[in-house]
Short mmCIF file of C-alpha atoms in Angstrom, two decimals:
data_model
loop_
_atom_site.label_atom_id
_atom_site.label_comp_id
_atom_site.label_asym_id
_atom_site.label_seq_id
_atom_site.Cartn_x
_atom_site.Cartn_y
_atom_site.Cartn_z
CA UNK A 9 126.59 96.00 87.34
CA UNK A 10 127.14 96.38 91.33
CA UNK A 11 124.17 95.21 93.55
CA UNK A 12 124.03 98.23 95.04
CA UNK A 13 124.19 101.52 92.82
CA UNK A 14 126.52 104.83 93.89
CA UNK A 15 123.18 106.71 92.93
CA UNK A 16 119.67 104.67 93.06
CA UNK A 17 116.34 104.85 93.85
CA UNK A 18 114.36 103.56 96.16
CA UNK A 19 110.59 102.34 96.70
CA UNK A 20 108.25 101.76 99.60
CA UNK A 21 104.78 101.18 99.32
CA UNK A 22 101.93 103.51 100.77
CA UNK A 23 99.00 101.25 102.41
CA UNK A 24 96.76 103.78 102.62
CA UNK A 25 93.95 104.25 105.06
CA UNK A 26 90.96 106.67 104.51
CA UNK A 27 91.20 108.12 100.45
CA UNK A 28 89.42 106.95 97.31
CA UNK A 29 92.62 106.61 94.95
CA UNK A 30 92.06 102.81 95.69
CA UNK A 31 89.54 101.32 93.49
CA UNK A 32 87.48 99.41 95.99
CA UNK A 33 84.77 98.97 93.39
CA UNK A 34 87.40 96.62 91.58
CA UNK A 35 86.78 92.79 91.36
CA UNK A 36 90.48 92.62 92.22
CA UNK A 37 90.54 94.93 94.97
CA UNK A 38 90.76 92.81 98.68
CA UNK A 39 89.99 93.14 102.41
CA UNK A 40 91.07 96.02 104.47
CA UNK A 41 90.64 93.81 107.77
CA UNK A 42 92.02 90.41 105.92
CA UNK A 43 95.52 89.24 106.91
CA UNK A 44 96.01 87.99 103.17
CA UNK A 45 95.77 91.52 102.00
CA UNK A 46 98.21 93.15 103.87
CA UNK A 47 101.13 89.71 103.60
CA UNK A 48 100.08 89.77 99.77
CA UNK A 49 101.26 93.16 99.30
CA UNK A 50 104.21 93.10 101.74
CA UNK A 51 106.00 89.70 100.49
CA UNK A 52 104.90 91.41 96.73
CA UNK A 53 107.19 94.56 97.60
CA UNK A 54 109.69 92.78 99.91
CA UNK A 55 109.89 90.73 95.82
CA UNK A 56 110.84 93.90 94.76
CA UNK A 57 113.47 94.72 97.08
CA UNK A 58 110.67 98.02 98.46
CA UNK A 59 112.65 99.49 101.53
CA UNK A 60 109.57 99.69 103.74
CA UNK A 61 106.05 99.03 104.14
CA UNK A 62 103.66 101.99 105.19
CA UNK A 63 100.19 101.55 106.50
CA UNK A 64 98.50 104.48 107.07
CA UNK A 65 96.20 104.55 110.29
CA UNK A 66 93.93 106.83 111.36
CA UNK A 67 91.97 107.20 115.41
CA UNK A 68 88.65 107.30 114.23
CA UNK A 69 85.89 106.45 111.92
CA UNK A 70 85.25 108.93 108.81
CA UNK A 71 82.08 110.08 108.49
CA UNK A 72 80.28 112.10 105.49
CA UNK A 73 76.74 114.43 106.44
CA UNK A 74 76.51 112.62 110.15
CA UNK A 75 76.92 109.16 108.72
CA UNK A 76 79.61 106.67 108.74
CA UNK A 77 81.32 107.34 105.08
CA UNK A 78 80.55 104.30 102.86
CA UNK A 79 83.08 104.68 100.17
CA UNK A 80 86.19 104.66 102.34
CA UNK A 81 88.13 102.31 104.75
CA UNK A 82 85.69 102.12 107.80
CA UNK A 83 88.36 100.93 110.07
CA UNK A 84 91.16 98.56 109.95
CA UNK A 85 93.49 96.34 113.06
CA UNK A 86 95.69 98.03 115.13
CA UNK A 87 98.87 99.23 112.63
CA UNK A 88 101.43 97.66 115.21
CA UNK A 89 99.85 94.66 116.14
CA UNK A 90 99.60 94.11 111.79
CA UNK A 91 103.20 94.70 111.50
CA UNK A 92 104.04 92.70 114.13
CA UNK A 93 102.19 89.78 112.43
CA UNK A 94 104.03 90.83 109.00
CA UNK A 95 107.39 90.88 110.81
CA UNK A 96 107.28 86.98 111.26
CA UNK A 97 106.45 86.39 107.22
CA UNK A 98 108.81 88.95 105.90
CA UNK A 99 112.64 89.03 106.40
CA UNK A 100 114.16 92.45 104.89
CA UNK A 101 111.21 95.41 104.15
CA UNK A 102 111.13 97.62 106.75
CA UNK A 103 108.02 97.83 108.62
CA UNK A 104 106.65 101.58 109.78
CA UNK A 105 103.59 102.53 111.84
CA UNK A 106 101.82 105.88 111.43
CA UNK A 107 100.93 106.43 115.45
CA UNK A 108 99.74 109.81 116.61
CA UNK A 109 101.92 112.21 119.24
CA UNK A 110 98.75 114.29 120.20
CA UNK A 111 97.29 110.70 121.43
CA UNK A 112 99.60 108.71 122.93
CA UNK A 113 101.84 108.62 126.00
CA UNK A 114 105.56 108.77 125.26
CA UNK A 115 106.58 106.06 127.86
CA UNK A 116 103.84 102.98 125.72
CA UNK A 117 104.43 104.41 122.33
CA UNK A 118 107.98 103.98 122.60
CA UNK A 119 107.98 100.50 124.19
CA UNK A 120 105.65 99.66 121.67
CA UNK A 121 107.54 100.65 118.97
CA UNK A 122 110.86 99.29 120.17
CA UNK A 123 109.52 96.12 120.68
CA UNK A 124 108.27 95.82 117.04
CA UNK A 125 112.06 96.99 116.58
CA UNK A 126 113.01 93.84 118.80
CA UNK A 127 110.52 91.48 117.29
CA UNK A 128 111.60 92.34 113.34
CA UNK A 129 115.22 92.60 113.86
CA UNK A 130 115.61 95.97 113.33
CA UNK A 131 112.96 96.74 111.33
CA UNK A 132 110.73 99.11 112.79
CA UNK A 133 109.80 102.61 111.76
CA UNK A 134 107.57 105.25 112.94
CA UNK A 135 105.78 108.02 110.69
CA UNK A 136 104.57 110.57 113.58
CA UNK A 137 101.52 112.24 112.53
CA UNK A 138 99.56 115.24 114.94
CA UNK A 139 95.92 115.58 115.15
CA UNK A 140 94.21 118.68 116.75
CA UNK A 141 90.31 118.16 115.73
CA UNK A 142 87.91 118.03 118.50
CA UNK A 143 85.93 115.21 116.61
CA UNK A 144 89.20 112.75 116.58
CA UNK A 145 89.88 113.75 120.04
CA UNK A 146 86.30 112.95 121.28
CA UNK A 147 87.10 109.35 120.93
CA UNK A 148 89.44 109.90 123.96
CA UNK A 149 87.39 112.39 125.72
CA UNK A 150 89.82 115.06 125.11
CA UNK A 151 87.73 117.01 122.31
CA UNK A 152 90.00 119.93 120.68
CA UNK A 153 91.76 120.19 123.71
CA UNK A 154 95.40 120.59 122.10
CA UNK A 155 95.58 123.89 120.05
CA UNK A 156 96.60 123.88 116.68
CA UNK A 157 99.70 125.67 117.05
CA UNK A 158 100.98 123.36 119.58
CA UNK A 159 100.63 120.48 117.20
CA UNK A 160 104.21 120.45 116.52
CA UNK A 161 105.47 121.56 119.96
CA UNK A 162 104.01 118.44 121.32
CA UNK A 163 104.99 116.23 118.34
CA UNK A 164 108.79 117.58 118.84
CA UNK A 165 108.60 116.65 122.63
CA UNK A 166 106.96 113.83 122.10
CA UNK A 167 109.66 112.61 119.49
CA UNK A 168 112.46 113.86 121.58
CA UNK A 169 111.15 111.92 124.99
CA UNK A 170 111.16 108.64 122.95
CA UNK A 171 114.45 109.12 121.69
CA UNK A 172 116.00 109.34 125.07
CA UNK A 173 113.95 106.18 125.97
CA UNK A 174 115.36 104.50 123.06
CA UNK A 175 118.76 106.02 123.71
CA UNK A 176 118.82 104.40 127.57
CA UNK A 177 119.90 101.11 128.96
CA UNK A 178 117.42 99.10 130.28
CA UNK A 179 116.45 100.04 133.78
CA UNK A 180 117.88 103.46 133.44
CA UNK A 181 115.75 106.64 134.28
CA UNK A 182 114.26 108.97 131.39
CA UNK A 183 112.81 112.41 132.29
CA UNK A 184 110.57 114.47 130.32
CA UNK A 185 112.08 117.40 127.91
CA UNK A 186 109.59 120.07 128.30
CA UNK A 187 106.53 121.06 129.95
CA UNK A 188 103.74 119.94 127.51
CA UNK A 189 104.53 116.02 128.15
CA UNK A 190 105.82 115.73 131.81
CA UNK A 191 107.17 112.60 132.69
CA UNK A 192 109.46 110.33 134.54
CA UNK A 193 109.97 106.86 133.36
CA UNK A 194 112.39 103.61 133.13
CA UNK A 195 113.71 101.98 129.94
CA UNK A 196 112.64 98.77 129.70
CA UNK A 197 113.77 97.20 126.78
CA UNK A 198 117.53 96.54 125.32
CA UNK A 199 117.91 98.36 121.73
CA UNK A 200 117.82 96.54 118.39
CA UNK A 201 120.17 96.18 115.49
CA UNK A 202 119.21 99.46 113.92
CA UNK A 203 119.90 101.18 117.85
CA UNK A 204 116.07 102.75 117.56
CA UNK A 205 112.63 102.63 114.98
CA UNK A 206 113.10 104.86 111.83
CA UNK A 207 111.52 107.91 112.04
CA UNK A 208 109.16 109.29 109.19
CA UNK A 209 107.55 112.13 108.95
CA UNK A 210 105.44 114.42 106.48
CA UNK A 211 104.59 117.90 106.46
CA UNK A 212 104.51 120.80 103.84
CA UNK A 213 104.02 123.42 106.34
CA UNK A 214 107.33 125.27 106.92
CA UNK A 215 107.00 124.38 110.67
CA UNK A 216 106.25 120.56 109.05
CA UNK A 217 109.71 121.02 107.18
CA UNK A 218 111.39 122.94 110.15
CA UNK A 219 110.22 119.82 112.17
CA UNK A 220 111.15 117.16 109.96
CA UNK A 221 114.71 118.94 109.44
CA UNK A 222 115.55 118.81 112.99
CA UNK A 223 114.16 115.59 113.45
CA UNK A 224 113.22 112.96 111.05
CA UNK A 225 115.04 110.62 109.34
CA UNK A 226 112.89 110.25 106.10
CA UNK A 227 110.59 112.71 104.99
CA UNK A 228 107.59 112.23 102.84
CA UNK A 229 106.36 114.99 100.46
CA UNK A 230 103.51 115.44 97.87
CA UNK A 231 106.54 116.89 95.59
CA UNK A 232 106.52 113.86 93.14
CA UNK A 233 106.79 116.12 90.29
CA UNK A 234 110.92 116.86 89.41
CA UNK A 235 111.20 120.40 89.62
CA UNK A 236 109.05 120.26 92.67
CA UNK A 237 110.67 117.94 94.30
CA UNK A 238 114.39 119.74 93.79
CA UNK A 239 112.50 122.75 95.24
CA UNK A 240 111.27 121.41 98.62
CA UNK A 241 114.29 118.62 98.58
CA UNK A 242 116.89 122.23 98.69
CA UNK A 243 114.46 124.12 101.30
CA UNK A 244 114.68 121.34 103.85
CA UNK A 245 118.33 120.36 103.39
CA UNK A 246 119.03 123.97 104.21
CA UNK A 247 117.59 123.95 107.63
CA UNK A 248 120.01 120.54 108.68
CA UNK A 249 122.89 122.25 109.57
CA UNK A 250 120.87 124.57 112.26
CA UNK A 251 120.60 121.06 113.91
CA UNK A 252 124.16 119.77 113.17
CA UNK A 253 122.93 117.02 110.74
CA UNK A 254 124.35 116.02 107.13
CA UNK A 255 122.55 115.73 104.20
CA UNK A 256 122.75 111.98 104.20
CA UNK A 257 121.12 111.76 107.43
CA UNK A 258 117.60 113.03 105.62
CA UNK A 259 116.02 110.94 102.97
CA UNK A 260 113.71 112.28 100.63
CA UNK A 261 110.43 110.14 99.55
CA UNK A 262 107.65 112.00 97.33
CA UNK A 263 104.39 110.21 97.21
CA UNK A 264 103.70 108.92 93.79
CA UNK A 265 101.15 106.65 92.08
CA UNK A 266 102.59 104.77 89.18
CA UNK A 267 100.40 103.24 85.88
CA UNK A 268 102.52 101.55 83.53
CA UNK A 269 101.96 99.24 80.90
CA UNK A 270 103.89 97.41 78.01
CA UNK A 271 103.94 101.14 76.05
CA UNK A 272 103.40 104.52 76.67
CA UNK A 273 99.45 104.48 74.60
CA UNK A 274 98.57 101.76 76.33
CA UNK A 275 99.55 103.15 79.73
CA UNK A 276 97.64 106.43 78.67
CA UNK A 277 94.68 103.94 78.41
CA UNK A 278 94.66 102.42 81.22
CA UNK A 279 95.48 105.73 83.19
CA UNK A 280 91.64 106.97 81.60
CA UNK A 281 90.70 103.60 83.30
CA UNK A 282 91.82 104.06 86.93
CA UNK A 283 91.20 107.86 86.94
CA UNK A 284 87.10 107.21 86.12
CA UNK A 285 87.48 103.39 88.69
CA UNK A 286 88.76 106.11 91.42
CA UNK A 287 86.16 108.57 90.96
CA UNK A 288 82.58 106.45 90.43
CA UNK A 289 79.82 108.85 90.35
CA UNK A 290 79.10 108.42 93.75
CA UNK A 291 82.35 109.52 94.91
CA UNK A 292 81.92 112.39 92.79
CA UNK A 293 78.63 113.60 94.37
CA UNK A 294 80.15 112.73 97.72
CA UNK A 295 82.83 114.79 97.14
CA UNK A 296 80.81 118.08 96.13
CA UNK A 297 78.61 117.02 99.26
CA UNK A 298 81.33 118.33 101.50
CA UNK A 299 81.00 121.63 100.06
CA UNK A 300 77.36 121.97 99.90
CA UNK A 301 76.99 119.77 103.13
CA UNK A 302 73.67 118.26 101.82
CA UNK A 303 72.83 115.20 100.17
CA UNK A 304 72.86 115.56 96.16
CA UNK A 305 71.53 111.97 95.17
CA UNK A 306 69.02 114.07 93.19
CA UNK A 307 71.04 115.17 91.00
CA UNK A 308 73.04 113.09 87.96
CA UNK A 309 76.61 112.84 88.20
CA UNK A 310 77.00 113.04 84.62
CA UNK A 311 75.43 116.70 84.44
CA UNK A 312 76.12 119.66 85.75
CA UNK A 313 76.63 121.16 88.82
CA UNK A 314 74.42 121.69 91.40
CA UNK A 315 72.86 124.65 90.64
CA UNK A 316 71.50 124.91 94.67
CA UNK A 317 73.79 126.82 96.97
CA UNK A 318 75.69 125.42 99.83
CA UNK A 319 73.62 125.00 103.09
CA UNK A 320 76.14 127.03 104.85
CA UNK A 321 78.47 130.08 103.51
CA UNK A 322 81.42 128.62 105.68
CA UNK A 323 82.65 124.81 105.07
CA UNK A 324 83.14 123.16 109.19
CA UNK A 325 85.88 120.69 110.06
CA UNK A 326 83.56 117.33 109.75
CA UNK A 327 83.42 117.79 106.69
CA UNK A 328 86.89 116.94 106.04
CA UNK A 329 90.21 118.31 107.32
CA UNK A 330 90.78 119.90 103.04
CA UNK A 331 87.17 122.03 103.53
CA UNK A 332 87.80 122.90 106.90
CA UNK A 333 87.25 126.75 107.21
CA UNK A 334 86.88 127.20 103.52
CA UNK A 335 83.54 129.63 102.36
CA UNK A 336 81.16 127.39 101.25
CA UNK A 337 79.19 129.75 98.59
CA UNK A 338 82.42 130.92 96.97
CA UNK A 339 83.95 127.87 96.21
CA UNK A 340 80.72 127.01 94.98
CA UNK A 341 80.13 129.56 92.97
CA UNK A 342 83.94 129.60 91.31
CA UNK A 343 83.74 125.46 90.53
CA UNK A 344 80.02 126.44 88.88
CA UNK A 345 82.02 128.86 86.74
CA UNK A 346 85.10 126.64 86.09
CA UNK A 347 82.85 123.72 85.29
CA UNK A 348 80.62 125.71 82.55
CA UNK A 349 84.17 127.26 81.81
CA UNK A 350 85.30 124.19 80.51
CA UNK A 351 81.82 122.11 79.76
CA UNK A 352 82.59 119.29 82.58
CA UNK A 353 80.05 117.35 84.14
CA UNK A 354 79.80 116.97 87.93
CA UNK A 355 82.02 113.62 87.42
CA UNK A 356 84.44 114.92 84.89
CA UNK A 357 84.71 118.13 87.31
CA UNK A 358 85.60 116.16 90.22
CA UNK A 359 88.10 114.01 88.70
CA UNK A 360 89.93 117.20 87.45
CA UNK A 361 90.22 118.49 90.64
CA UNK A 362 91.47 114.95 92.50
CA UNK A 363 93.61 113.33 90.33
CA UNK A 364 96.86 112.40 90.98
CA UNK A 365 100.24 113.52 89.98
CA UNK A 366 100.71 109.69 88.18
CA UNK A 367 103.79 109.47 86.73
CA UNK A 368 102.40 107.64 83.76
CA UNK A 369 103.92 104.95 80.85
CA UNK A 370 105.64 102.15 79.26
CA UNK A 371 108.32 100.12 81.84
CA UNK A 372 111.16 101.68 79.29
CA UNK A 373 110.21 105.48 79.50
CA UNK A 374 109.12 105.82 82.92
CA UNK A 375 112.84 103.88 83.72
CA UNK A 376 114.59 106.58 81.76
CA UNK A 377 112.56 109.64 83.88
CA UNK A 378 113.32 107.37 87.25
CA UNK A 379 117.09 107.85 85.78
CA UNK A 380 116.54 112.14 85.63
CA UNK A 381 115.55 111.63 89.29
CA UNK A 382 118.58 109.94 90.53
CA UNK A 383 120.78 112.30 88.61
CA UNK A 384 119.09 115.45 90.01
CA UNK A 385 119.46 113.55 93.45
CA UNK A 386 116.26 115.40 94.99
CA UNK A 387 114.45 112.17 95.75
CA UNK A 388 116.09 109.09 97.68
CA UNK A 389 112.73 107.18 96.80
CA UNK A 390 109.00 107.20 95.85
CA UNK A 391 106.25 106.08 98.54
CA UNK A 392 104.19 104.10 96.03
CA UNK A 393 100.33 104.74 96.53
CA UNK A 394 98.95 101.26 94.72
CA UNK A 395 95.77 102.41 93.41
CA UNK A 396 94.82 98.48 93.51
CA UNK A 397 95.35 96.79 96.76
CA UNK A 398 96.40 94.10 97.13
CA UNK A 399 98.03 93.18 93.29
CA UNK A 400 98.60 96.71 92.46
CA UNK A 401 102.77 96.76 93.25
CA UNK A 402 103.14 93.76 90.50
CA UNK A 403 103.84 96.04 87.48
CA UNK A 404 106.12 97.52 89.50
CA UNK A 405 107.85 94.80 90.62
CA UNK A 406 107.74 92.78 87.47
CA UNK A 407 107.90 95.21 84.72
CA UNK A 408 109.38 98.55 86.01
CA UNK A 409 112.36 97.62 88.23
CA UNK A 410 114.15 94.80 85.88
CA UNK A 411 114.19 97.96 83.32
CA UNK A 412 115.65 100.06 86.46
CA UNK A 413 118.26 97.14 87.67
CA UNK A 414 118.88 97.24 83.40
CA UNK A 415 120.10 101.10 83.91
CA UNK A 416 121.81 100.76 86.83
CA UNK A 417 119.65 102.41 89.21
CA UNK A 418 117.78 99.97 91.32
CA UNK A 419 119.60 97.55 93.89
CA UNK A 420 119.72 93.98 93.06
CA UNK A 421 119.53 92.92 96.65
CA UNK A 422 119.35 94.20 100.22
CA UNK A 423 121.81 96.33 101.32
CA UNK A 424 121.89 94.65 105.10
CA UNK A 425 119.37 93.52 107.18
CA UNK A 426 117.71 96.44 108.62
CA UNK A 427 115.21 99.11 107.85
CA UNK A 428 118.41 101.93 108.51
CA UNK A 429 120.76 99.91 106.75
CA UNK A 430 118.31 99.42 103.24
CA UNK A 431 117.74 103.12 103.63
CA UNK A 432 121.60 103.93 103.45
CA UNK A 433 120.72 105.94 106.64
CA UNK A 434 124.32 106.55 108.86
CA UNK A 435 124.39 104.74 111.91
CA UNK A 436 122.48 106.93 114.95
CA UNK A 437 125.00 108.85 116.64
CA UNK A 438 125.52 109.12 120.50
CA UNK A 439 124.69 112.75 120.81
CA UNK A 440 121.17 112.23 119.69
CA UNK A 441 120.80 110.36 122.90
CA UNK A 442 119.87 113.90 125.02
CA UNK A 443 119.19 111.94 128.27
CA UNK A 444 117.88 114.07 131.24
#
């Protein structure tokens, strides 16, 4: 068996920021503002030969009915400066940022990232999200004051200004783009091993896929599912050669959440465990509570639904970004009917509608799926959502990928030393470098 596979798969773990698929309520689950955390579940995936570490970061606080939300992450370091603390107690994973283009300044965001490049050896990547909601953009007095449909305008300009920075020997002069980001600048920094940071990206929208197609290097997708994920895997590659790029210049990675176990029954088990941990009645009532945008402590999450109507026939955006816009009443009304439909309580309801696509079973049979992927060849990877943080990558790491390595599928070591080179990412070319 060769260390590295012709045709393998690939992992990197999703440290996620604001959700409830984490079961905070766990005994096992840790700090979201501890160091130990965050090392504990980089050095476990780094174990595992994981291609990158995520962590998700958003700009503000969540809040739920005017009030800082109390089941989710309240807030968590700066995503750079905790990479660049990993960096020194790692040596291979790749280490990637999510940092926002509507809220940043090319010129800083792309010294910053470079020198996480710098200070990891070539490690560095950068998942560029967008953000046009006037409560997010209040934090830097800005409210909604980038439309939505200039989201990805921006983003593309933004992406395309740093590239050129990256691109130019130190000293050398960059110039804006476009119009929506004017500037003039100076490199300031040399380039690492890897030339520039890795850039991620994830969007199902087609201007998200347009975007990513024309310039991302890996792509994220909620397409976990196979046939899915050959769908959206064929519409992107499509677009690549409007932007003269190969296909092996865009990797694929589908969010998943994995619960395995010694055998397929008792992964089924614990899969009924984590499913109800995720979704304790109080997340349950929370959850309807963005829909009725009231407080429904009254009622008992193990009966029905409310049988009040929403305060409001339309849903608003601070409410959360999946209500935003949506009629209040009629959803209402249509998960009343579904529920009674189906005889689901308010809990049962609500974990119907969250739960995840889990790709569910014993190490052995979830191997031999993993093997269908690779052979279809519409995902490069999965970006592992641990639904225990920071011990929930070790029956990955310890059960599931010796069964891979077994089938030939999984790497038995680093392919080199940086984040492009574990990818199996070409080598940036010259004409990206689109200096002014």
């Amino acid at each position: 068996m060769t260390t590295q596979p012709a045709r393998a798969i690939q992992f990197g773990v999703f440290f996620q920021g604001v959700n409830f698929g984490t079961i905070w309520s766990s005994a096992q689950s840790g700090s979201q503002h501890d160091f130990e955390s965050f090392r504990r579940i980089a050095q476990t995936a780094e174990r595992g030969l994981f291609s990158a570490f995520f962590l998700g970061e958003g700009l503000r606080l969540r809040e739920h009915l005017g009030r800082v939300h109390e089941l989710d992450v309240a807030g968590r370091p700066d995503a750079q400066t905790q990479l660049a603390a990993l960096a020194a107690v790692t040596e291979r994973i790749g280490l990637v940022a999510t940092q926002n283009a509507t809220y940043n300044d090319p010129h800083d965001l792309a010294r910053r990232l470079a020198s996480l490049d710098l200070l990891s050896d070539g490690r560095a990547g950068w998942n560029v999200v967008t953000t046009d909601n006037a409560w997010t953009g209040a934090n830097f007095r800005r409210g909604g004051w980038l439309d939505h449909a200039d989201r990805y305008r921006r983003a593309a300009e933004f992406v395309t200004a740093a590239k050129r920075i990256w691109a130019a020997e130190p000293g050398e002069r960059v110039e804006a783009p476009d119009d929506l980001i004017p500037f003039a600048t100076t490199s300031t920094l040399p380039r690492s091993r890897q030339q520039r940071p890795v850039v991620f990206q994830a969007g199902d929208s087609d201007t998200g896929r347009e975007f990513a197609a024309q310039h991302a290097d890996v792509i994220f997708s909620a397409h976990g599912k196979l046939d899915d994920a050959i769908a959206f895997a064929s519409d992107v590659r499509r677009r690549l050669p409007a932007y003269g790029r190969g296909a092996d210049e865009l990797k694929f990675f589908p969010g998943q959440e994995f619960i395995l176990a010694e055998t397929d029954a008792e992964a089924r088990e614990k899969a009924d465990w984590v499913t109800h941990a995720q979704v304790s009645p109080q997340t349950a009532l929370a959850y309807l509570e963005q829909v009725w945008g009231r407080s429904l402590s009254e009622y008992d999450p193990d009966g029905p639904l409310p049988d009040v109507d929403p305060v409001q026939d339309e849903a608003d955006g601070t409410r959360g970004s999946m209500f935003s816009g949506l009629r209040a009443k009629q959803t209402a009304d249509q998960w009343r009917a579904l529920a009674a439909e189906k005889g689901l309580s308010i809990r049962e309801f609500v974990i119907a509608q969250t739960t995840r696509r889990s790709i569910v079973g014993g190490y052995g049979s979830v191997a031999d799926l993993l093997v269908r992927y690779v052979e279809s060849g519409a995902v490069d990877g999965f970006n592992v959502s641990p639904y225990l943080v920071p011990t929930g990558l070790d029956d990955i790491v310890d059960g599931l990928i010796p069964e891979l390595q077994e089938r030939g599928v999984y790497p038995t070591e680093y392919a080199g030393t940086t984040l492009r080179e574990n990818l199996g990412l070409p080598a940036v070319r010259e004409p990206e470098a689109v200096r002014a």
